[in-house]
Coordinates of C-alpha atoms and ligand atoms in Angstrom, one line a residue:
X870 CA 42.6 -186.1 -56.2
X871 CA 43.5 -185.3 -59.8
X872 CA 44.7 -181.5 -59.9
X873 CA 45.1 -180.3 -63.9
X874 CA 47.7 -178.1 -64.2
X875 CA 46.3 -174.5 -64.4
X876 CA 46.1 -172.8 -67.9
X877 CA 48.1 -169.4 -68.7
X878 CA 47.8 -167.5 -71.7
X879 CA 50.2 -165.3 -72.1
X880 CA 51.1 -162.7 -74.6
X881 CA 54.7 -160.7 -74.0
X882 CA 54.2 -157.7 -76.0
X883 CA 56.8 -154.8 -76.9
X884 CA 55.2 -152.0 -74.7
X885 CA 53.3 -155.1 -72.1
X886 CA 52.5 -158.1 -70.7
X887 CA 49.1 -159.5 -71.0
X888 CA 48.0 -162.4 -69.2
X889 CA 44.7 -164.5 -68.7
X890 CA 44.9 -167.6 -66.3
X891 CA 42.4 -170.2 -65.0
X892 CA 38.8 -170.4 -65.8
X893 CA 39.3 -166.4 -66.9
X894 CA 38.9 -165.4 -63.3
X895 CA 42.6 -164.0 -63.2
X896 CA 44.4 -161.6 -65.4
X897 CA 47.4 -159.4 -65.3
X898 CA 48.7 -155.9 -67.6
X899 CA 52.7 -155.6 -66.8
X900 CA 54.3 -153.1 -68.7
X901 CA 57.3 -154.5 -70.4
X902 CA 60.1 -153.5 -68.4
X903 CA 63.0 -154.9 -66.4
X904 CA 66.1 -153.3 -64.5
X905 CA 68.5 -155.8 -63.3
X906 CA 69.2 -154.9 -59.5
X907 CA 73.3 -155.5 -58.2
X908 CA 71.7 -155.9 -54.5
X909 CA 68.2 -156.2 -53.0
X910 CA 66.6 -152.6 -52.4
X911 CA 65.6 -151.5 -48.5
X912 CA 62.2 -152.7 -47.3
X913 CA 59.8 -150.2 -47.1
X914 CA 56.1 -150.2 -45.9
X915 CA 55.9 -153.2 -47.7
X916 CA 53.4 -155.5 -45.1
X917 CA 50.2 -153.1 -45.7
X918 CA 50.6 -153.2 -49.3
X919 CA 47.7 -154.7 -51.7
X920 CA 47.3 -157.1 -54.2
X921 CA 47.7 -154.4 -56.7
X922 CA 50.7 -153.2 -55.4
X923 CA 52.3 -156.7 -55.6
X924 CA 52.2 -156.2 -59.1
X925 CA 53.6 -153.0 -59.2
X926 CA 56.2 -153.7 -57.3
X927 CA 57.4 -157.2 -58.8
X928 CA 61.2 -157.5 -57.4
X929 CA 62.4 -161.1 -57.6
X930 CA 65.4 -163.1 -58.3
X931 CA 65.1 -166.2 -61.0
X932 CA 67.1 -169.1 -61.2
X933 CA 66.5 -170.8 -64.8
X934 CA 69.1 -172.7 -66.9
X935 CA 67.8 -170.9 -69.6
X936 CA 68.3 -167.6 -68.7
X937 CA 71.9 -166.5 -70.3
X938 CA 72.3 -164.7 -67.0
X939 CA 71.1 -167.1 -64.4
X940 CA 70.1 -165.8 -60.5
X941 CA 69.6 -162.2 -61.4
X942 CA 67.6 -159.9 -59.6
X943 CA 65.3 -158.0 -61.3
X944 CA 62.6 -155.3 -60.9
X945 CA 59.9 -156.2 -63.5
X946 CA 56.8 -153.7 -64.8
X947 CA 55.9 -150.7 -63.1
X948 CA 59.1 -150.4 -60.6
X949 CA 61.4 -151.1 -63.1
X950 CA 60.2 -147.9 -65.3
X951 CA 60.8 -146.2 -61.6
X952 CA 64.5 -147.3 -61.8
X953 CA 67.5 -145.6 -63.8
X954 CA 69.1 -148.7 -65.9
X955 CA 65.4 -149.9 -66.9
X956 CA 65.7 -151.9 -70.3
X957 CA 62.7 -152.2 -72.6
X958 CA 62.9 -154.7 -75.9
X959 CA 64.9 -153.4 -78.7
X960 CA 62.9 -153.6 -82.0
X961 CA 65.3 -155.4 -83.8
X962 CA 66.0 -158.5 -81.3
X963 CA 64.3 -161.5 -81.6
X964 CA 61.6 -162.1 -78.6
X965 CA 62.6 -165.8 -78.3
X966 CA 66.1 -165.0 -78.0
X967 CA 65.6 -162.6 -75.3
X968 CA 66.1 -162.8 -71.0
X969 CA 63.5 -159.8 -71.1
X970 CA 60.8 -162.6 -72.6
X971 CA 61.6 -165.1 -70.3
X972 CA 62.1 -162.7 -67.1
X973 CA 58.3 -161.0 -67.9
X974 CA 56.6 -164.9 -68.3
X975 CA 58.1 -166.3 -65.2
X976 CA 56.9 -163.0 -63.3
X977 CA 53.3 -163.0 -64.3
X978 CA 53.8 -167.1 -63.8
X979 CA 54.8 -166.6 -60.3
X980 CA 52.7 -163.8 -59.5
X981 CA 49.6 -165.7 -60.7
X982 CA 50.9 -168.8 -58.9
X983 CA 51.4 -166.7 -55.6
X984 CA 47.6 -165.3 -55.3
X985 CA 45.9 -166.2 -52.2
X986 CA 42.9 -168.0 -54.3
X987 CA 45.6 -170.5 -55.5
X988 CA 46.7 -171.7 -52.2
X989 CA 44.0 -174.8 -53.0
X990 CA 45.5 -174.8 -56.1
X991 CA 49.3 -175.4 -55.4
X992 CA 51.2 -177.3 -53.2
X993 CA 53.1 -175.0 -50.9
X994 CA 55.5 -175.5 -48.0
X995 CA 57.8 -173.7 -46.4
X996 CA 57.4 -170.4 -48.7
X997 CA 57.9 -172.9 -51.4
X998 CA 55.1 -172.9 -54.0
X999 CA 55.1 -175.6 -56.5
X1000 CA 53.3 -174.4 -59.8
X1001 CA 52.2 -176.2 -63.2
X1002 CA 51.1 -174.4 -65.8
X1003 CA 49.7 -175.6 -69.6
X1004 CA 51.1 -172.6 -71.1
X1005 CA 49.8 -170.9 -74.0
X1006 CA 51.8 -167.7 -75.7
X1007 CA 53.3 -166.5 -78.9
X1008 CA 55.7 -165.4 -81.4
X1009 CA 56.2 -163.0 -84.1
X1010 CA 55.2 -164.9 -87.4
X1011 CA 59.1 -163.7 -88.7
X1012 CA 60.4 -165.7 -85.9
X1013 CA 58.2 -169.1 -86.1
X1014 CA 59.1 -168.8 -89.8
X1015 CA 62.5 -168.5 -89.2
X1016 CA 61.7 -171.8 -86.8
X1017 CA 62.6 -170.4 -83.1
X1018 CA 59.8 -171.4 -81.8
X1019 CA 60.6 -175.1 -81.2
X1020 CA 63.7 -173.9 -79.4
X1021 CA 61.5 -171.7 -77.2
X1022 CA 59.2 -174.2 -76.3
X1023 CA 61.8 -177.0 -75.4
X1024 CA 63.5 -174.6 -73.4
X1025 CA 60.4 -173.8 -71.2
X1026 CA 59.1 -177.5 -71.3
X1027 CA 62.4 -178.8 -70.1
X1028 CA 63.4 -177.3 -66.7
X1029 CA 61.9 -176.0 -63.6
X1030 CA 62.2 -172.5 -63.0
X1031 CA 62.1 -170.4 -60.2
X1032 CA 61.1 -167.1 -58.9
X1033 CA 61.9 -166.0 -55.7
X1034 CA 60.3 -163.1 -54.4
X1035 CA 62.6 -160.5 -52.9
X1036 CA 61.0 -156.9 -51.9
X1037 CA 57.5 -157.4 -53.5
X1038 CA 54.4 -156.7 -50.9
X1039 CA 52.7 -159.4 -49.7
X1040 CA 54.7 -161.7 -51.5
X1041 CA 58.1 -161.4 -50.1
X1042 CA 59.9 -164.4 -49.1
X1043 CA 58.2 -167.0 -51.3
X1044 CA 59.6 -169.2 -53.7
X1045 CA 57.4 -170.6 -56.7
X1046 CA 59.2 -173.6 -58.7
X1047 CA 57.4 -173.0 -62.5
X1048 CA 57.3 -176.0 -64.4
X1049 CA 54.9 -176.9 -67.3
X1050 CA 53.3 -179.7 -68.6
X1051 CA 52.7 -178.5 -71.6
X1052 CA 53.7 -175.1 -73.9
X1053 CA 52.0 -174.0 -77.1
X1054 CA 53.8 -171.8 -79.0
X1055 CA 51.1 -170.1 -81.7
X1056 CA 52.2 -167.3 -84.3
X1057 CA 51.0 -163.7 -83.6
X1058 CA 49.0 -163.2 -86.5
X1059 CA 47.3 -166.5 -86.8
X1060 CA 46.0 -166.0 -82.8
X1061 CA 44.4 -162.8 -83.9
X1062 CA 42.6 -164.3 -87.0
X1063 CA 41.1 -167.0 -84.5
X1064 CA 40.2 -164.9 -82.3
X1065 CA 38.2 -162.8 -85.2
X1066 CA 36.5 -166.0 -86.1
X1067 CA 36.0 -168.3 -83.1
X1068 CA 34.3 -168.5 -79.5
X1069 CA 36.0 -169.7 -76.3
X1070 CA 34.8 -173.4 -77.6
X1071 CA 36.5 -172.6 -81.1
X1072 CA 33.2 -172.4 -82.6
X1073 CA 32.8 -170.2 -85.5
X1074 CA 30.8 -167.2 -85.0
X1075 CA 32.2 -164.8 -87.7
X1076 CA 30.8 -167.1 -90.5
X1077 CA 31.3 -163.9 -93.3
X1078 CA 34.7 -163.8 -92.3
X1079 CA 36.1 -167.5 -92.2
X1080 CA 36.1 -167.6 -96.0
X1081 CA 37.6 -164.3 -96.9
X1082 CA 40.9 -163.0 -97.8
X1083 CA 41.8 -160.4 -94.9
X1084 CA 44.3 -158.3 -93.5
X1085 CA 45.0 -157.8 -89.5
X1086 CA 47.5 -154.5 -89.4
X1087 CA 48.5 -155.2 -85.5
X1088 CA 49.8 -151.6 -84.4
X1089 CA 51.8 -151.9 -81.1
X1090 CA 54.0 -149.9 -78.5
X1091 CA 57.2 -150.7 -80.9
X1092 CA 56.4 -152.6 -83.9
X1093 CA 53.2 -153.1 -86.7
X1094 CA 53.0 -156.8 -87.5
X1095 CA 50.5 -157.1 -90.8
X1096 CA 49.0 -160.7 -91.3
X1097 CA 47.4 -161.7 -94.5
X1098 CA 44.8 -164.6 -94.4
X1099 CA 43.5 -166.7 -96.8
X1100 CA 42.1 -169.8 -97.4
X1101 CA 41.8 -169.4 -93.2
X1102 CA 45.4 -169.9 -93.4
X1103 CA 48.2 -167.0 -92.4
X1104 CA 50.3 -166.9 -95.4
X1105 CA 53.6 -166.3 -93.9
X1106 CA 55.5 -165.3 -97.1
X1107 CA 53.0 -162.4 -97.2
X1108 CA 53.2 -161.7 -93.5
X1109 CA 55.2 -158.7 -92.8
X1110 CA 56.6 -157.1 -89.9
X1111 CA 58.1 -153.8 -89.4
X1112 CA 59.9 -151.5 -86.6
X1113 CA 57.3 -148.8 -86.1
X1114 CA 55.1 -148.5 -83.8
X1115 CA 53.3 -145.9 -81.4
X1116 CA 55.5 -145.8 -78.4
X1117 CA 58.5 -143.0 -80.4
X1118 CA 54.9 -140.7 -80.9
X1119 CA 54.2 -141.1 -77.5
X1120 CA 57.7 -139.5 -76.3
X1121 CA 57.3 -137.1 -78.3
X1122 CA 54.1 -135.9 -77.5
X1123 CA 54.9 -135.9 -74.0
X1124 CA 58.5 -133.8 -74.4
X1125 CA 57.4 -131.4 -77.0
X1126 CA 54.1 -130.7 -74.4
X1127 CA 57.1 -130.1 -71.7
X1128 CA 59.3 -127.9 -73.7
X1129 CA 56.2 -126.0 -74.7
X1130 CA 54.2 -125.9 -71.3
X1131 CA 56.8 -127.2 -68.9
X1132 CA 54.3 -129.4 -68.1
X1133 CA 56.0 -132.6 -67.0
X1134 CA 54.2 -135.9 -67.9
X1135 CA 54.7 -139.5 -66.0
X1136 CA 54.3 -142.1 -68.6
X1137 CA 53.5 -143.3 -71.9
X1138 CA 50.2 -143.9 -70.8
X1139 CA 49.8 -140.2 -69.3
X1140 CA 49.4 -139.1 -73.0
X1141 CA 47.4 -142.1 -73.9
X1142 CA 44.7 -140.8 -70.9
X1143 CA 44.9 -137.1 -72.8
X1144 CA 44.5 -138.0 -76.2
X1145 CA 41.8 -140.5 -75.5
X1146 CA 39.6 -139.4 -72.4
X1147 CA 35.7 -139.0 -73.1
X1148 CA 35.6 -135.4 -71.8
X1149 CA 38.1 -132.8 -72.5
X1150 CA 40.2 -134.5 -74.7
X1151 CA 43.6 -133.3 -76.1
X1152 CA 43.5 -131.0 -72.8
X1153 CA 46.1 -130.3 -70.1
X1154 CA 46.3 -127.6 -67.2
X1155 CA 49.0 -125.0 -67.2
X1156 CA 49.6 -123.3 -64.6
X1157 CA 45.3 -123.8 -63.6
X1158 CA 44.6 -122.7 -66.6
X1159 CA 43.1 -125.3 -69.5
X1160 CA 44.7 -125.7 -72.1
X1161 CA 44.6 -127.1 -75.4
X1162 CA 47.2 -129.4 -76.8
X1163 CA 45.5 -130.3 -80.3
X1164 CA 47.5 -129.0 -82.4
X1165 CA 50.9 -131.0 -81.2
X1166 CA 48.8 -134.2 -80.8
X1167 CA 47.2 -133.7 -84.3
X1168 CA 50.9 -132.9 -85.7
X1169 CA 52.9 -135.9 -84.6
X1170 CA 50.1 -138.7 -84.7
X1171 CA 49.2 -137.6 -88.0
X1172 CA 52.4 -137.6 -89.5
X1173 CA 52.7 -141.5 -88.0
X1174 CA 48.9 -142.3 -89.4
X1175 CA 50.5 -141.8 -92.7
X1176 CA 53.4 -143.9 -92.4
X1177 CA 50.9 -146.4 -91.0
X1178 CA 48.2 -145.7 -94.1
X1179 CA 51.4 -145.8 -96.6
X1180 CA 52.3 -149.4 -95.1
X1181 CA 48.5 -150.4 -95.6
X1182 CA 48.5 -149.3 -99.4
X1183 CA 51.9 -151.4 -100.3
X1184 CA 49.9 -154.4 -98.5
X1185 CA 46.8 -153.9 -100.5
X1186 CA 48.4 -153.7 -103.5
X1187 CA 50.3 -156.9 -103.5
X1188 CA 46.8 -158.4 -102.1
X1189 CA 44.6 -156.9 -104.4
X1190 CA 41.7 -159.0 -103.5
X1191 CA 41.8 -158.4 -99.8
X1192 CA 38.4 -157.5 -98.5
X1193 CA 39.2 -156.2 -95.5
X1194 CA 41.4 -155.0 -93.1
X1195 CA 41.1 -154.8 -89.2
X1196 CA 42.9 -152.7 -86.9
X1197 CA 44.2 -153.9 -83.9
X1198 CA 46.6 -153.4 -81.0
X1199 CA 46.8 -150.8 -78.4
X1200 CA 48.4 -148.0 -81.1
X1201 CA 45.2 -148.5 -83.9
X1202 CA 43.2 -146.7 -81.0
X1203 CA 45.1 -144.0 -80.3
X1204 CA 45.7 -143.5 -84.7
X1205 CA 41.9 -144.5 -85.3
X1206 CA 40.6 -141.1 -86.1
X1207 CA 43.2 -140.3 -88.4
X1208 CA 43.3 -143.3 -90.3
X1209 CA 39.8 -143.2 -90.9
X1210 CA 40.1 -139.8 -91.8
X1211 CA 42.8 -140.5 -94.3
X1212 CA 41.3 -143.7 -95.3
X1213 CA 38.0 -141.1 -96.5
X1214 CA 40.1 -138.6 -98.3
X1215 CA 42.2 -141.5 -100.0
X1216 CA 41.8 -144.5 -101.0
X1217 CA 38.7 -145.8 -99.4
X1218 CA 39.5 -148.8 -98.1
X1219 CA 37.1 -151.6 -96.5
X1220 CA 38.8 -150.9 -92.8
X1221 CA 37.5 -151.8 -89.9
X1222 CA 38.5 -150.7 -85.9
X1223 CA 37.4 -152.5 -82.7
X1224 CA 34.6 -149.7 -80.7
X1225 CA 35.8 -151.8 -77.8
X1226 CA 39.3 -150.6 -76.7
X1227 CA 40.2 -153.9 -74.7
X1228 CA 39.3 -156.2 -77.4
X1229 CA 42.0 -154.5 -79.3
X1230 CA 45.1 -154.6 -77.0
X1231 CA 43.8 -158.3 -75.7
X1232 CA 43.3 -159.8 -79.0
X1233 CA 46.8 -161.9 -78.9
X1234 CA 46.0 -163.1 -75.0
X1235 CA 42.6 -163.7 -75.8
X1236 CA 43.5 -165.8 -78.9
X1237 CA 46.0 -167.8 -77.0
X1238 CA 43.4 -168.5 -74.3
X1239 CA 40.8 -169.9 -76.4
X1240 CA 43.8 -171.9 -78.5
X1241 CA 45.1 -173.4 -74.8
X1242 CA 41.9 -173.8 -73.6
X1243 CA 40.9 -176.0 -76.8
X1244 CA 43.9 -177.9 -76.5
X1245 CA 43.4 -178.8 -73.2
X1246 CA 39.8 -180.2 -73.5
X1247 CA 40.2 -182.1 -76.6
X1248 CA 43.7 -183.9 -74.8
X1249 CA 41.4 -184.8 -71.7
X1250 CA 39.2 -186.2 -73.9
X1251 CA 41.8 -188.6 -75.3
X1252 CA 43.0 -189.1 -72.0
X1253 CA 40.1 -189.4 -70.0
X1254 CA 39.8 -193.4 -69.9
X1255 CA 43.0 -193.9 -68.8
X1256 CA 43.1 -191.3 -65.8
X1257 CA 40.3 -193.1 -64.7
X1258 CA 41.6 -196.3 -64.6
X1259 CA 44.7 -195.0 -62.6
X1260 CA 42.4 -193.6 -60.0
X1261 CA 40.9 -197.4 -59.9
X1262 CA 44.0 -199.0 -58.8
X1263 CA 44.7 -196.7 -55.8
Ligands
LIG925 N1 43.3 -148.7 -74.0 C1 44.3 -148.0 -74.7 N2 43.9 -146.9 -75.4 C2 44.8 -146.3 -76.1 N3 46.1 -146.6 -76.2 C3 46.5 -147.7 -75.6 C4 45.6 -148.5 -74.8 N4 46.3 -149.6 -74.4 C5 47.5 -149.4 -74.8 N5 47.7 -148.3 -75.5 C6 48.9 -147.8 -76.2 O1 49.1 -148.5 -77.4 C7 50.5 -148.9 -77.5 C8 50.6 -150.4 -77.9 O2 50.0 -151.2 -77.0 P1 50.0 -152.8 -77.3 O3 49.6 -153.4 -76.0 O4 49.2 -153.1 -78.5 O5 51.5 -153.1 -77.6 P2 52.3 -154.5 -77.5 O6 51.5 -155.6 -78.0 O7 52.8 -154.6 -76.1 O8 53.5 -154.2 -78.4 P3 54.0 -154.9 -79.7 O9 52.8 -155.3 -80.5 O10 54.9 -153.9 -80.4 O11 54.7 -156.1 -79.3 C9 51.1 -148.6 -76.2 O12 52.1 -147.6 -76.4 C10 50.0 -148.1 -75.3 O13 50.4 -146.9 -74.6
LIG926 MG1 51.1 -156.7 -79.6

């Protein structure tokens, strides 16, 4: 039997983790957070836990020559955010550079490899899960110009990693060796202009757009990454990257709602559910009572609409014969209204928003899935004759 090695694409965000794997039947959201762990945590309840609690409560130890701190534990995601040391990325660092990267790929890797579907899938013995993976992810354009991503691929490529899961339900007690046969490193914005022009086969559907010169203004939990394309090329002295994104708004939604109201909220994405529900938006209950909080959202996402619309013009006017500019990433749905509303009372630009609100935040993972996916078929193309002629002699 010839087993290919299962396809990942995987996009490590600032603010999450998204992941596609297979033939598209599998994908994970892990927020991007880690807490390194000095010893494992008590077990508790942990057999008639779900699926879905196995990834929120992703607890594993990793032993990787590439990690600068090798056998670590680490809660990842969800129970990290639960714990007090929790790190998230710091704008400034370079992804590639990073444990954090490496520690959120291997997770979703192993969790993936771990599912019950994939027992057929992977050889396991003992608790012992041997994985493959044809890997397709990402980097900031800054850092594939800057050329980390050979390093970052020959690092993956070249060792076995594993993951060994400590207090995680269902999961516990397993051990999945990573290795891959093949990683495809692609730059950010290039994934999301393929993904605007291409199908799953890498056909072009957006015919209009191919041709033109554009601007993708990816808005996400810490940074804004703007890609200008031309010539369906990136042009990666134009590209431009900076340290702003929507996560600071967030907080300070959620603390000035507290000191106002008292009114304690969870998470990041507890705001994100008020300021973009269908019914009854911008609303909170105090106390029992409804109550709006319009006027703070309004304030602070306004004032970061602005920054965002300021960034745009500088672009636009050292592009002057962009024709348009798209909107993506989680933080251009939560600024949509106002940007469109500034956009009307200023300058008028051709922008354009994506009405579907997972298109937006998937676009990198999506992009790397249709990138993998092409590579893969066109290799087994080329390769086709001579697997078949190995399976002859045996
Ligand atoms: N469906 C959604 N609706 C509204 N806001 C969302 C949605 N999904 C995510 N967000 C918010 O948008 C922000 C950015 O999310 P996104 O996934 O684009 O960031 P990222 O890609 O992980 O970060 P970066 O691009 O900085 O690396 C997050 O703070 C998140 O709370
Ligand atoms: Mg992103």
């Amino acid at each position: 039997m010839l087993k290919e090695p299962r396809i990942a694409a995987i996009d490590v965000g600032n603010d999450s983790l998204k992941a596609i794997f297979g033939k598209l039947e599998a994908d994970l959201h892990i927020p991007n957070v880690i807490a390194q762990d000095t010893a494992d945590r008590p077990i508790i309840g942990v057999e008639d836990l779900d699926e879905q609690e196995a990834t929120e409560g992703i607890h594993i130890r990793l032993h990787s020559p590439i990690l600068q701190e090798n056998n670590a534990i680490y809660r990842v995601g969800q129970l990290a955010t639960k714990s007090g040391n929790a790190t998230e990325l710091d704008p400034g660092s370079n992804k590639s550079e990073e444990d954090q990267t490496i520690v959120m790929l291997l997770a979703a890797l192993a969790l993936d490899a771990a599912r019950e579907e994939n027992k057929a899938i992977f050889k396991r013995s003992n608790n012992v899960i041997e994985a493959t993976y044809t890997l397709g992810t990402g980097l900031p354009l800054r850092e594939v110009k800057e050329g980390k991503d050979v390093g970052y691929r020959s690092q993956l490529l070249g060792s076995v990693h594993q993951v060994e899961f400590l207090v995680t339900p269902k999961y516990q007690g397993l051990k999945v060796n990573i290795k891959f046969d093949e990683v495809k490193v692609y730059p950010e914005g290039f994934a999301a202009f393929i993904n605007l022009v291409m199908d799953n086969n890498l056909n072009v559907v957006n015919k209009e757009l191919i041709d033109k010169r554009i601007l993708i203004q990816d808005i996400g939990g810490l940074s804004t990454d703007v890609a200008v394309i031309q010539n369906r090329r990136v042009d990666d002295d134009k590209a431009q990257g900076f340290n702003l994104g929507v996560s600071e708004s967030l907080d300070a939604i959620r603390e000035e709602i507290f000191s106002k109201y008292g009114v304690e909220l969870d998470s990041r994405a507890d705001v994100v559910e008020i300021i973009t529900k269908k019914n009854d938006r911008n609303h909170i209950m105090v106390k029992g009572s409804r109550t709006s909080v319009h006027e703070i959202v309004d304030r602070i996402l306004l004032e970061l609409a602005k920054k965002q619309y300021r960034h745009l013009r500088n672009i636009w006017a050292r592009n002057s014969q962009t024709e348009i500019c798209y909107f993506i990433g989680g933080g251009s749905i939560v600024l949509k209204d106002y940007l469109k509303a500034l956009n009307n009372n200023l300058d008028g630009y051709n922008i354009d928003f994506f009405e579907d609100e997972k298109e937006s935040v998937w676009m990198m993972a999506n992009a790397y899935y249709k990138l993998i996916t092409d590579f893969v078929n066109k290799n087994r193309e080329v390769k086709q004759p001579e697997k078949e002629k190995t399976v002859a002699t045996k």
